[in-house]
Amino acid sequence: MSRNDVISDPYPLKLDYIPKKILDREKEKAVVTNAFSDITGDSSRNLYLHGPRGSGKTLLSRRLIEKLPSSLNSCYVPCSKFDTEYKALRRIYKSVTNQDVGTGHHKSELQIEIENRTSAINTVIVLDEIDFLLEHDDEGLFYYLSRTNSDRISVVAISSNQADPETRFEERTYSSLLPETVSFEPYTGEQTYEILLGRAKKSLQAQSLHREALTYIASSTQNVSLGLTWLKKAALETSDAITEEVVRKVKEQMYQSYVDIQLDDFSDHHRLLYNAIEDLSSSKDEVIHSGEIYDKYTEICHSGEVDVLTHRRVSDLLKDLEILGLIEANYHYGGSKGKTREVKLRFP
DNA sequence: CGTCCACCGGAAAATAGGGAGG
DNA sequence: CCTCCCTATTTTCCGGTGGACG
């Protein structure tokens, strides 16, 4: 049991693996590469990539960074983790100066240093999962970045929100950022199949993956991150071959591990809250209201001897789970039921 | 028409920490 | 060490919402 007979190289199944060849995103890739092909001169381009989770946005941007000439500076900022203007500035500061800076400084102190360091060198800043940044702070960072050394700094903003970027920023920010927008469509079933097969070939022993198993995964989700998690879970589960049966069997465990991965950068309370929703949705079929979630959450906190956060605070955490795509929420701003959110688990 | 439901979400403040200068 | 600035996380406070029901 200590050795796995199916996986020969675990890396290609990991979510942060960047394959040599990116499949089925030709159009999007062309726009991105094209935008940065002439960036070695005195120019900069801003991009806005948006589309559903697991549609290749992050992958493409990471690949872009890899392929940039070494004369360029680059910085990848996952805003799920760096969710305030200060934290993001701190991350950019580190990338630009190679020095870590603590809390307690003025934002402008970091801004000035970043400005100095980027005045003579082209810099690409990728802000991934910007919804968290926009949720917790306002759009100050985008305004700043769009107006600082604007011939040198390029911003790539990534969001899984479908809305038009123009509606997501104030006009002064948008008009100054003026990003080229690339919309990512979800992968089709065939594309998902091909991508997962490509990874499987690199990662798994020959003959260890049944076609039907892969077909099942590809027809169940268009989120390739989820598909990869699934494939990996199935591979770890069996010592023989990955059959459709194995894949079906690990479905729930796989959801669990996908959620764990998504919640990695978040707090224990996010997890407790998620557990509360899980509990409620397994015991009843209807939609769940935010009030019940809070009650369940306090119950779980008490049994685990954890301090309970306020109603107001939990409301924000719930929003985080929604942005992460772990829950769906339907807002009622009044009405017969009063103000509330109807919540549904995405991965039951 | 008035009231009630039930909590959303903005604003401010409390609490706890760091950095720089005196 | 004190003071005054900053950030980060959470709490406190509360106005506001819109459909049902009397």
mmCIF file of C-alpha atoms (C1' of nucleotides) in Angstrom:
data_model
loop_
_atom_site.group_PDB
_atom_site.id
_atom_site.type_symbol
_atom_site.label_atom_id
_atom_site.label_comp_id
_atom_site.label_asym_id
_atom_site.label_seq_id
_atom_site.Cartn_x
_atom_site.Cartn_y
_atom_site.Cartn_z
ATOM 1 C CA MET A 1 0.000 0.000 0.000
ATOM 2 C CA SER A 2 2.912 2.335 0.429
ATOM 3 C CA ARG A 3 3.616 2.538 -3.283
ATOM 4 C CA ASN A 4 1.086 3.494 -5.867
ATOM 5 C CA ASP A 5 1.044 1.246 -8.898
ATOM 6 C CA VAL A 6 -0.901 3.552 -11.151
ATOM 7 C CA ILE A 7 0.835 6.898 -10.862
ATOM 8 C CA SER A 8 4.320 7.067 -12.279
ATOM 9 C CA ASP A 9 4.693 10.831 -12.053
ATOM 10 C CA PRO A 10 2.248 12.771 -9.874
ATOM 11 C CA TYR A 11 3.217 16.205 -11.143
ATOM 12 C CA PRO A 12 1.173 16.399 -14.397
ATOM 13 C CA LEU A 13 -2.008 15.818 -12.441
ATOM 14 C CA LYS A 14 -1.377 18.724 -10.111
ATOM 15 C CA LEU A 15 -3.311 21.928 -10.563
ATOM 16 C CA ASP A 16 -0.202 24.073 -10.796
ATOM 17 C CA TYR A 17 1.387 21.959 -13.491
ATOM 18 C CA ILE A 18 1.962 23.918 -16.669
ATOM 19 C CA PRO A 19 2.027 21.674 -19.719
ATOM 20 C CA LYS A 20 4.302 22.430 -22.665
ATOM 21 C CA LYS A 21 1.356 22.547 -24.974
ATOM 22 C CA ILE A 22 -1.863 24.222 -23.969
ATOM 23 C CA LEU A 23 -4.817 22.618 -25.698
ATOM 24 C CA ASP A 24 -7.962 24.216 -27.075
ATOM 25 C CA ARG A 25 -7.300 27.784 -26.048
ATOM 26 C CA GLU A 26 -5.808 28.892 -29.354
ATOM 27 C CA LYS A 27 -7.859 32.028 -29.725
ATOM 28 C CA GLU A 28 -7.318 33.210 -26.173
ATOM 29 C CA LYS A 29 -3.661 32.345 -26.288
ATOM 30 C CA ALA A 30 -3.227 34.289 -29.492
ATOM 31 C CA VAL A 31 -4.700 37.427 -27.947
ATOM 32 C CA VAL A 32 -2.537 37.160 -24.886
ATOM 33 C CA THR A 33 0.698 36.425 -26.713
ATOM 34 C CA ASN A 34 -0.043 39.071 -29.236
ATOM 35 C CA ALA A 35 -0.626 41.660 -26.554
ATOM 36 C CA PHE A 36 2.804 41.050 -25.140
ATOM 37 C CA SER A 37 4.767 40.403 -28.301
ATOM 38 C CA ASP A 38 5.904 43.991 -28.650
ATOM 39 C CA ILE A 39 6.187 44.749 -25.004
ATOM 40 C CA THR A 40 9.957 44.895 -25.052
ATOM 41 C CA GLY A 41 9.637 48.383 -26.451
ATOM 42 C CA ASP A 42 8.100 51.354 -24.711
ATOM 43 C CA SER A 43 4.615 50.038 -24.419
ATOM 44 C CA SER A 44 2.306 48.247 -22.106
ATOM 45 C CA ARG A 45 -0.980 46.463 -22.466
ATOM 46 C CA ASN A 46 -3.643 45.657 -19.958
ATOM 47 C CA LEU A 47 -5.745 42.540 -20.190
ATOM 48 C CA TYR A 48 -8.879 41.332 -18.522
ATOM 49 C CA LEU A 49 -9.423 37.581 -18.634
ATOM 50 C CA HIS A 50 -12.690 36.209 -17.440
ATOM 51 C CA GLY A 51 -14.606 32.969 -17.623
ATOM 52 C CA PRO A 52 -15.741 30.081 -15.439
ATOM 53 C CA ARG A 53 -13.494 28.153 -13.088
ATOM 54 C CA GLY A 54 -11.273 25.574 -14.668
ATOM 55 C CA SER A 55 -11.359 27.130 -18.128
ATOM 56 C CA GLY A 56 -7.654 27.844 -18.396
ATOM 57 C CA LYS A 57 -7.341 31.493 -17.345
ATOM 58 C CA THR A 58 -4.742 31.017 -14.659
ATOM 59 C CA LEU A 59 -2.862 28.439 -16.684
ATOM 60 C CA LEU A 60 -2.578 30.775 -19.639
ATOM 61 C CA SER A 61 -1.386 33.672 -17.519
ATOM 62 C CA ARG A 62 1.210 31.567 -15.751
ATOM 63 C CA ARG A 63 2.409 30.316 -19.071
ATOM 64 C CA LEU A 64 2.635 33.885 -20.291
ATOM 65 C CA ILE A 65 4.855 34.782 -17.351
ATOM 66 C CA GLU A 66 7.086 31.801 -18.037
ATOM 67 C CA LYS A 67 7.550 32.796 -21.633
ATOM 68 C CA LEU A 68 8.306 36.451 -21.038
ATOM 69 C CA PRO A 69 11.826 37.538 -21.969
ATOM 70 C CA SER A 70 14.066 37.699 -18.923
ATOM 71 C CA SER A 71 14.533 41.410 -19.453
ATOM 72 C CA LEU A 72 10.995 41.841 -18.189
ATOM 73 C CA ASN A 73 9.823 41.824 -14.657
ATOM 74 C CA SER A 74 6.756 39.865 -13.710
ATOM 75 C CA CYS A 75 4.620 39.231 -10.688
ATOM 76 C CA TYR A 76 1.774 36.838 -10.060
ATOM 77 C CA VAL A 77 -0.674 37.887 -7.352
ATOM 78 C CA PRO A 78 -3.376 35.441 -6.288
ATOM 79 C CA CYS A 79 -5.860 37.820 -4.721
ATOM 80 C CA SER A 80 -7.639 35.035 -2.881
ATOM 81 C CA LYS A 81 -4.634 35.180 -0.601
ATOM 82 C CA PHE A 82 -3.634 38.800 -1.141
ATOM 83 C CA ASP A 83 -7.114 40.160 -0.700
ATOM 84 C CA THR A 84 -6.468 43.755 0.292
ATOM 85 C CA GLU A 85 -4.742 46.555 -1.532
ATOM 86 C CA TYR A 86 -1.957 46.547 1.015
ATOM 87 C CA LYS A 87 -1.311 42.821 0.810
ATOM 88 C CA ALA A 88 -1.219 42.929 -2.961
ATOM 89 C CA LEU A 89 1.140 45.917 -2.893
ATOM 90 C CA ARG A 90 3.289 43.998 -0.473
ATOM 91 C CA ARG A 91 3.478 41.095 -2.882
ATOM 92 C CA ILE A 92 4.347 43.346 -5.793
ATOM 93 C CA TYR A 93 6.894 45.170 -3.649
ATOM 94 C CA LYS A 94 8.604 41.911 -2.883
ATOM 95 C CA SER A 95 8.711 40.873 -6.491
ATOM 96 C CA VAL A 96 10.136 44.211 -7.542
ATOM 97 C CA THR A 97 12.688 44.764 -4.767
ATOM 98 C CA ASN A 98 13.373 41.225 -3.547
ATOM 99 C CA GLN A 99 12.657 42.440 -0.060
ATOM 100 C CA ASP A 100 9.853 41.568 2.252
ATOM 101 C CA VAL A 101 8.073 44.380 3.988
ATOM 102 C CA GLY A 102 5.979 44.056 7.103
ATOM 103 C CA THR A 103 2.684 45.582 8.031
ATOM 104 C CA GLY A 104 2.410 49.089 9.403
ATOM 105 C CA HIS A 105 3.772 51.115 6.504
ATOM 106 C CA HIS A 106 1.909 53.665 4.461
ATOM 107 C CA LYS A 107 0.549 52.330 1.222
ATOM 108 C CA SER A 108 2.160 55.270 -0.490
ATOM 109 C CA GLU A 109 5.541 54.219 0.839
ATOM 110 C CA LEU A 110 5.249 50.932 -1.021
ATOM 111 C CA GLN A 111 3.703 52.629 -4.010
ATOM 112 C CA ILE A 112 6.574 55.064 -4.378
ATOM 113 C CA GLU A 113 9.160 52.310 -4.190
ATOM 114 C CA ILE A 114 7.264 50.201 -6.714
ATOM 115 C CA GLU A 115 7.063 53.216 -8.967
ATOM 116 C CA ASN A 116 10.813 53.772 -8.725
ATOM 117 C CA ARG A 117 11.654 50.194 -9.459
ATOM 118 C CA THR A 118 9.401 49.927 -12.459
ATOM 119 C CA SER A 119 10.215 53.200 -14.135
ATOM 120 C CA ALA A 120 12.903 51.718 -16.347
ATOM 121 C CA ILE A 121 11.851 48.121 -16.706
ATOM 122 C CA ASN A 122 8.732 46.686 -18.251
ATOM 123 C CA THR A 123 6.701 44.842 -15.688
ATOM 124 C CA VAL A 124 3.768 42.495 -16.048
ATOM 125 C CA ILE A 125 1.532 42.167 -13.016
ATOM 126 C CA VAL A 126 -0.998 39.361 -13.043
ATOM 127 C CA LEU A 127 -3.820 39.829 -10.553
ATOM 128 C CA ASP A 128 -5.707 36.564 -10.313
ATOM 129 C CA GLU A 129 -9.061 36.111 -8.549
ATOM 130 C CA ILE A 130 -9.579 39.852 -8.411
ATOM 131 C CA ASP A 131 -13.080 39.417 -7.037
ATOM 132 C CA PHE A 132 -11.653 38.932 -3.574
ATOM 133 C CA LEU A 133 -9.671 42.122 -3.813
ATOM 134 C CA LEU A 134 -12.663 44.053 -5.087
ATOM 135 C CA GLU A 135 -14.823 42.583 -2.342
ATOM 136 C CA HIS A 136 -12.570 43.364 0.601
ATOM 137 C CA ASP A 137 -11.107 46.668 -0.526
ATOM 138 C CA ASP A 138 -12.138 48.845 -3.369
ATOM 139 C CA GLU A 139 -10.485 49.219 -6.718
ATOM 140 C CA GLY A 140 -7.722 51.555 -5.544
ATOM 141 C CA LEU A 141 -4.978 49.177 -6.582
ATOM 142 C CA PHE A 142 -6.241 49.029 -10.152
ATOM 143 C CA TYR A 143 -6.440 52.773 -10.344
ATOM 144 C CA TYR A 144 -2.930 53.100 -9.007
ATOM 145 C CA LEU A 145 -1.469 50.455 -11.314
ATOM 146 C CA SER A 146 -3.183 51.874 -14.352
ATOM 147 C CA ARG A 147 -1.720 55.307 -13.754
ATOM 148 C CA THR A 148 1.767 54.427 -12.553
ATOM 149 C CA ASN A 149 4.480 54.169 -15.189
ATOM 150 C CA SER A 150 1.702 53.341 -17.544
ATOM 151 C CA ASP A 151 4.127 52.800 -20.376
ATOM 152 C CA ARG A 152 5.970 50.211 -18.307
ATOM 153 C CA ILE A 153 3.433 48.400 -16.166
ATOM 154 C CA SER A 154 1.025 45.950 -17.721
ATOM 155 C CA VAL A 155 -1.837 44.565 -15.715
ATOM 156 C CA VAL A 156 -3.478 41.228 -16.367
ATOM 157 C CA ALA A 157 -6.658 40.996 -14.312
ATOM 158 C CA ILE A 158 -8.350 37.619 -13.996
ATOM 159 C CA SER A 159 -11.853 36.981 -12.742
ATOM 160 C CA SER A 160 -14.314 34.143 -12.748
ATOM 161 C CA ASN A 161 -17.126 36.656 -12.754
ATOM 162 C CA GLN A 162 -18.926 36.708 -16.060
ATOM 163 C CA ALA A 163 -19.905 40.357 -15.933
ATOM 164 C CA ASP A 164 -18.489 42.845 -18.358
ATOM 165 C CA PRO A 165 -15.363 44.488 -16.900
ATOM 166 C CA GLU A 166 -16.715 47.924 -17.697
ATOM 167 C CA THR A 167 -19.454 47.405 -15.144
ATOM 168 C CA ARG A 168 -17.046 46.196 -12.490
ATOM 169 C CA PHE A 169 -14.876 49.289 -12.235
ATOM 170 C CA GLU A 170 -15.579 52.932 -11.802
ATOM 171 C CA GLU A 171 -15.316 54.840 -14.987
ATOM 172 C CA ARG A 172 -12.095 56.612 -14.123
ATOM 173 C CA THR A 173 -10.432 53.285 -13.375
ATOM 174 C CA TYR A 174 -11.772 51.545 -16.439
ATOM 175 C CA SER A 175 -10.913 54.301 -18.822
ATOM 176 C CA SER A 176 -7.415 54.425 -17.465
ATOM 177 C CA LEU A 177 -6.966 50.668 -17.418
ATOM 178 C CA LEU A 178 -8.684 50.168 -20.769
ATOM 179 C CA PRO A 179 -8.042 46.443 -20.821
ATOM 180 C CA GLU A 180 -8.405 44.164 -23.773
ATOM 181 C CA THR A 181 -11.005 41.662 -22.659
ATOM 182 C CA VAL A 182 -10.737 37.951 -23.330
ATOM 183 C CA SER A 183 -13.736 35.798 -22.510
ATOM 184 C CA PHE A 184 -13.052 32.168 -21.755
ATOM 185 C CA GLU A 185 -15.741 29.674 -22.607
ATOM 186 C CA PRO A 186 -15.974 26.481 -20.608
ATOM 187 C CA TYR A 187 -14.231 23.546 -22.228
ATOM 188 C CA THR A 188 -16.484 21.189 -24.118
ATOM 189 C CA GLY A 189 -16.777 17.561 -23.104
ATOM 190 C CA GLU A 190 -14.384 16.501 -25.855
ATOM 191 C CA GLN A 191 -11.864 19.145 -24.902
ATOM 192 C CA THR A 192 -12.003 18.168 -21.269
ATOM 193 C CA TYR A 193 -11.486 14.593 -22.340
ATOM 194 C CA GLU A 194 -8.467 15.459 -24.461
ATOM 195 C CA ILE A 195 -6.856 17.594 -21.794
ATOM 196 C CA LEU A 196 -7.276 15.002 -19.076
ATOM 197 C CA LEU A 197 -6.042 12.287 -21.406
ATOM 198 C CA GLY A 198 -2.938 14.316 -22.153
ATOM 199 C CA ARG A 199 -2.184 14.696 -18.463
ATOM 200 C CA ALA A 200 -2.965 11.064 -17.781
ATOM 201 C CA LYS A 201 -0.500 9.919 -20.415
ATOM 202 C CA LYS A 202 2.256 11.842 -18.719
ATOM 203 C CA SER A 203 1.319 10.866 -15.225
ATOM 204 C CA LEU A 204 -0.064 7.363 -15.241
ATOM 205 C CA GLN A 205 1.225 3.939 -16.135
ATOM 206 C CA ALA A 206 0.254 2.755 -19.593
ATOM 207 C CA GLN A 207 -3.053 0.890 -19.789
ATOM 208 C CA SER A 208 -4.086 1.987 -16.333
ATOM 209 C CA LEU A 209 -6.911 4.279 -17.387
ATOM 210 C CA HIS A 210 -10.148 3.036 -18.885
ATOM 211 C CA ARG A 211 -11.688 5.128 -21.612
ATOM 212 C CA GLU A 212 -15.125 4.973 -19.972
ATOM 213 C CA ALA A 213 -13.691 6.363 -16.761
ATOM 214 C CA LEU A 214 -12.410 9.416 -18.547
ATOM 215 C CA THR A 215 -15.612 9.785 -20.536
ATOM 216 C CA TYR A 216 -17.548 9.791 -17.313
ATOM 217 C CA ILE A 217 -15.464 12.562 -15.814
ATOM 218 C CA ALA A 218 -15.500 14.639 -18.978
ATOM 219 C CA SER A 219 -19.257 14.381 -19.253
ATOM 220 C CA SER A 220 -19.759 15.297 -15.606
ATOM 221 C CA THR A 221 -17.810 18.534 -15.453
ATOM 222 C CA GLN A 222 -16.399 21.261 -17.642
ATOM 223 C CA ASN A 223 -14.128 22.442 -14.901
ATOM 224 C CA VAL A 224 -10.739 20.970 -15.709
ATOM 225 C CA SER A 225 -9.388 21.694 -12.233
ATOM 226 C CA LEU A 226 -12.155 19.578 -10.847
ATOM 227 C CA GLY A 227 -11.523 16.919 -13.490
ATOM 228 C CA LEU A 228 -7.856 16.733 -12.586
ATOM 229 C CA THR A 229 -8.667 16.443 -8.912
ATOM 230 C CA TRP A 230 -11.048 13.668 -9.776
ATOM 231 C CA LEU A 231 -8.582 11.764 -11.907
ATOM 232 C CA LYS A 232 -5.928 12.037 -9.251
ATOM 233 C CA LYS A 233 -8.233 10.878 -6.515
ATOM 234 C CA ALA A 234 -9.250 7.871 -8.598
ATOM 235 C CA ALA A 235 -5.627 7.048 -9.353
ATOM 236 C CA LEU A 236 -4.772 7.120 -5.667
ATOM 237 C CA GLU A 237 -7.735 4.940 -4.860
ATOM 238 C CA THR A 238 -6.892 1.983 -7.019
ATOM 239 C CA SER A 239 -3.786 -0.145 -7.347
ATOM 240 C CA ASP A 240 -4.976 -1.752 -10.513
ATOM 241 C CA ALA A 241 -6.715 0.335 -13.141
ATOM 242 C CA ILE A 242 -8.917 3.402 -13.137
ATOM 243 C CA THR A 243 -12.324 2.158 -14.171
ATOM 244 C CA GLU A 244 -15.574 4.029 -14.399
ATOM 245 C CA GLU A 245 -16.592 2.289 -11.231
ATOM 246 C CA VAL A 246 -13.602 3.649 -9.349
ATOM 247 C CA VAL A 247 -14.318 7.113 -10.679
ATOM 248 C CA ARG A 248 -17.919 6.966 -9.561
ATOM 249 C CA LYS A 249 -16.920 5.651 -6.196
ATOM 250 C CA VAL A 250 -14.546 8.489 -5.379
ATOM 251 C CA LYS A 251 -16.888 11.250 -6.521
ATOM 252 C CA GLU A 252 -17.797 12.464 -3.069
ATOM 253 C CA GLN A 253 -14.292 12.202 -1.672
ATOM 254 C CA MET A 254 -13.090 14.078 -4.711
ATOM 255 C CA TYR A 255 -15.532 16.919 -4.020
ATOM 256 C CA GLN A 256 -14.169 17.030 -0.524
ATOM 257 C CA SER A 257 -10.613 17.298 -1.670
ATOM 258 C CA TYR A 258 -11.481 19.871 -4.327
ATOM 259 C CA VAL A 259 -13.135 22.003 -1.657
ATOM 260 C CA ASP A 260 -10.130 21.559 0.622
ATOM 261 C CA ILE A 261 -7.861 22.815 -2.117
ATOM 262 C CA GLN A 262 -10.084 25.809 -2.775
ATOM 263 C CA LEU A 263 -10.258 26.688 0.911
ATOM 264 C CA ASP A 264 -6.550 26.323 1.489
ATOM 265 C CA ASP A 265 -5.868 30.047 1.671
ATOM 266 C CA PHE A 266 -8.895 30.761 3.835
ATOM 267 C CA SER A 267 -9.582 30.702 7.559
ATOM 268 C CA ASP A 268 -10.796 27.923 9.834
ATOM 269 C CA HIS A 269 -14.090 29.758 10.115
ATOM 270 C CA HIS A 270 -14.583 29.502 6.365
ATOM 271 C CA ARG A 271 -14.208 25.756 6.745
ATOM 272 C CA LEU A 272 -16.552 25.552 9.722
ATOM 273 C CA LEU A 273 -19.083 27.573 7.828
ATOM 274 C CA TYR A 274 -18.784 25.289 4.840
ATOM 275 C CA ASN A 275 -19.251 22.286 7.104
ATOM 276 C CA ALA A 276 -22.375 23.879 8.510
ATOM 277 C CA ILE A 277 -23.830 24.206 5.030
ATOM 278 C CA GLU A 278 -22.845 20.624 4.229
ATOM 279 C CA ASP A 279 -24.606 19.405 7.349
ATOM 280 C CA LEU A 280 -27.767 21.274 6.529
ATOM 281 C CA SER A 281 -27.916 20.230 2.922
ATOM 282 C CA SER A 282 -27.446 16.567 3.744
ATOM 283 C CA SER A 283 -30.258 16.584 6.280
ATOM 284 C CA LYS A 284 -32.771 18.346 4.080
ATOM 285 C CA ASP A 285 -33.399 18.901 0.442
ATOM 286 C CA GLU A 286 -34.730 22.426 0.233
ATOM 287 C CA VAL A 287 -32.716 25.574 -0.085
ATOM 288 C CA ILE A 288 -31.002 26.755 3.040
ATOM 289 C CA HIS A 289 -31.435 30.212 4.495
ATOM 290 C CA SER A 290 -28.587 32.287 5.864
ATOM 291 C CA GLY A 291 -30.156 32.365 9.314
ATOM 292 C CA GLU A 292 -30.143 28.594 9.677
ATOM 293 C CA ILE A 293 -26.584 28.471 8.419
ATOM 294 C CA TYR A 294 -25.532 30.852 11.138
ATOM 295 C CA ASP A 295 -27.288 28.792 13.796
ATOM 296 C CA LYS A 296 -25.658 25.606 12.561
ATOM 297 C CA TYR A 297 -22.329 27.340 12.407
ATOM 298 C CA THR A 298 -22.556 28.517 16.026
ATOM 299 C CA GLU A 299 -23.519 24.993 17.029
ATOM 300 C CA ILE A 300 -20.439 23.570 15.343
ATOM 301 C CA CYS A 301 -18.243 26.233 16.915
ATOM 302 C CA HIS A 302 -19.532 25.406 20.372
ATOM 303 C CA SER A 303 -18.960 21.693 19.998
ATOM 304 C CA GLY A 304 -15.428 22.391 18.821
ATOM 305 C CA GLU A 305 -14.866 25.029 21.504
ATOM 306 C CA VAL A 306 -14.122 27.673 18.960
ATOM 307 C CA ASP A 307 -15.088 31.308 19.412
ATOM 308 C CA VAL A 308 -18.100 32.216 17.332
ATOM 309 C CA LEU A 309 -17.874 35.076 14.879
ATOM 310 C CA THR A 310 -20.646 37.634 14.567
ATOM 311 C CA HIS A 311 -23.548 37.473 12.214
ATOM 312 C CA ARG A 312 -22.156 40.384 10.268
ATOM 313 C CA ARG A 313 -18.776 38.776 9.883
ATOM 314 C CA VAL A 314 -20.138 35.407 8.839
ATOM 315 C CA SER A 315 -22.154 37.165 6.179
ATOM 316 C CA ASP A 316 -18.864 38.225 4.618
ATOM 317 C CA LEU A 317 -17.370 34.749 4.879
ATOM 318 C CA LEU A 318 -20.428 33.373 3.150
ATOM 319 C CA LYS A 319 -19.763 35.786 0.333
ATOM 320 C CA ASP A 320 -16.222 34.401 0.067
ATOM 321 C CA LEU A 321 -17.570 30.879 -0.342
ATOM 322 C CA GLU A 322 -19.821 32.156 -3.061
ATOM 323 C CA ILE A 323 -17.007 33.862 -4.949
ATOM 324 C CA LEU A 324 -15.016 30.658 -4.666
ATOM 325 C CA GLY A 325 -17.836 28.890 -6.435
ATOM 326 C CA LEU A 326 -18.450 26.487 -3.578
ATOM 327 C CA ILE A 327 -21.996 27.649 -3.015
ATOM 328 C CA GLU A 328 -24.702 29.320 -5.037
ATOM 329 C CA ALA A 329 -26.610 32.097 -3.352
ATOM 330 C CA ASN A 330 -29.893 33.708 -4.207
ATOM 331 C CA TYR A 331 -30.392 37.082 -2.598
ATOM 332 C CA HIS A 332 -33.695 38.384 -1.318
ATOM 333 C CA TYR A 333 -33.502 41.988 -0.322
ATOM 334 C CA GLY A 334 -36.809 41.913 1.464
ATOM 335 C CA GLY A 335 -40.066 40.299 0.504
ATOM 336 C CA SER A 336 -42.300 37.932 2.393
ATOM 337 C CA LYS A 337 -39.270 36.061 3.736
ATOM 338 C CA GLY A 338 -37.474 39.225 4.774
ATOM 339 C CA LYS A 339 -33.933 39.958 3.776
ATOM 340 C CA THR A 340 -32.060 36.705 3.347
ATOM 341 C CA ARG A 341 -29.899 34.541 1.155
ATOM 342 C CA GLU A 342 -31.029 31.195 -0.165
ATOM 343 C CA VAL A 343 -27.965 29.013 -0.349
ATOM 344 C CA LYS A 344 -27.259 25.841 -2.258
ATOM 345 C CA LEU A 345 -24.175 23.662 -2.145
ATOM 346 C CA ARG A 346 -22.359 23.376 -5.467
ATOM 347 C CA PHE A 347 -20.760 20.039 -4.654
ATOM 348 C CA PRO A 348 -23.222 17.951 -2.667
ATOM 349 C "C1'" DC B 1 -52.402 51.119 3.958
ATOM 350 C "C1'" DG B 2 -49.608 49.555 7.875
ATOM 351 C "C1'" DT B 3 -46.882 46.279 9.740
ATOM 352 C "C1'" DC B 4 -43.901 42.514 9.893
ATOM 353 C "C1'" DC B 5 -40.423 39.400 8.471
ATOM 354 C "C1'" DA B 6 -35.113 38.492 8.831
ATOM 355 C "C1'" DC B 7 -30.960 39.705 7.784
ATOM 356 C "C1'" DC B 8 -28.170 42.530 4.154
ATOM 357 C "C1'" DG B 9 -24.480 45.518 4.039
ATOM 358 C "C1'" DG B 10 -22.439 50.235 4.937
ATOM 359 C "C1'" DA B 11 -20.010 52.819 8.564
ATOM 360 C "C1'" DA B 12 -17.629 53.337 12.514
ATOM 361 C "C1'" DA B 13 -15.242 51.709 16.313
ATOM 362 C "C1'" DA B 14 -12.844 48.322 19.131
ATOM 363 C "C1'" DT B 15 -8.814 45.485 19.509
ATOM 364 C "C1'" DA B 16 -4.334 44.060 18.394
ATOM 365 C "C1'" DG B 17 -0.413 44.471 16.032
ATOM 366 C "C1'" DG B 18 3.996 46.906 13.384
ATOM 367 C "C1'" DG B 19 7.273 50.932 12.079
ATOM 368 C "C1'" DA B 20 9.674 55.393 12.817
ATOM 369 C "C1'" DG B 21 10.942 59.271 15.420
ATOM 370 C "C1'" DG B 22 11.574 61.566 19.718
ATOM 371 C "C1'" DC C 1 9.293 53.845 26.476
ATOM 372 C "C1'" DC C 2 5.957 57.055 24.396
ATOM 373 C "C1'" DT C 3 3.459 58.870 20.632
ATOM 374 C "C1'" DC C 4 1.625 58.850 16.290
ATOM 375 C "C1'" DC C 5 1.203 56.923 12.251
ATOM 376 C "C1'" DC C 6 -0.118 52.686 9.705
ATOM 377 C "C1'" DT C 7 -2.731 47.695 8.638
ATOM 378 C "C1'" DA C 8 -5.833 43.631 9.918
ATOM 379 C "C1'" DT C 9 -9.680 41.467 11.867
ATOM 380 C "C1'" DT C 10 -13.752 41.569 14.045
ATOM 381 C "C1'" DT C 11 -17.717 43.742 16.561
ATOM 382 C "C1'" DT C 12 -21.297 47.160 17.194
ATOM 383 C "C1'" DC C 13 -24.808 49.739 15.362
ATOM 384 C "C1'" DC C 14 -28.587 50.383 12.457
ATOM 385 C "C1'" DG C 15 -31.083 51.964 8.352
ATOM 386 C "C1'" DG C 16 -33.290 49.661 4.746
ATOM 387 C "C1'" DT C 17 -35.725 46.264 1.824
ATOM 388 C "C1'" DG C 18 -40.361 44.392 -0.688
ATOM 389 C "C1'" DG C 19 -43.879 40.947 -0.723
ATOM 390 C "C1'" DA C 20 -47.665 38.845 2.323
ATOM 391 C "C1'" DC C 21 -51.260 39.450 5.212
ATOM 392 C "C1'" DG C 22 -54.533 41.746 8.046
#
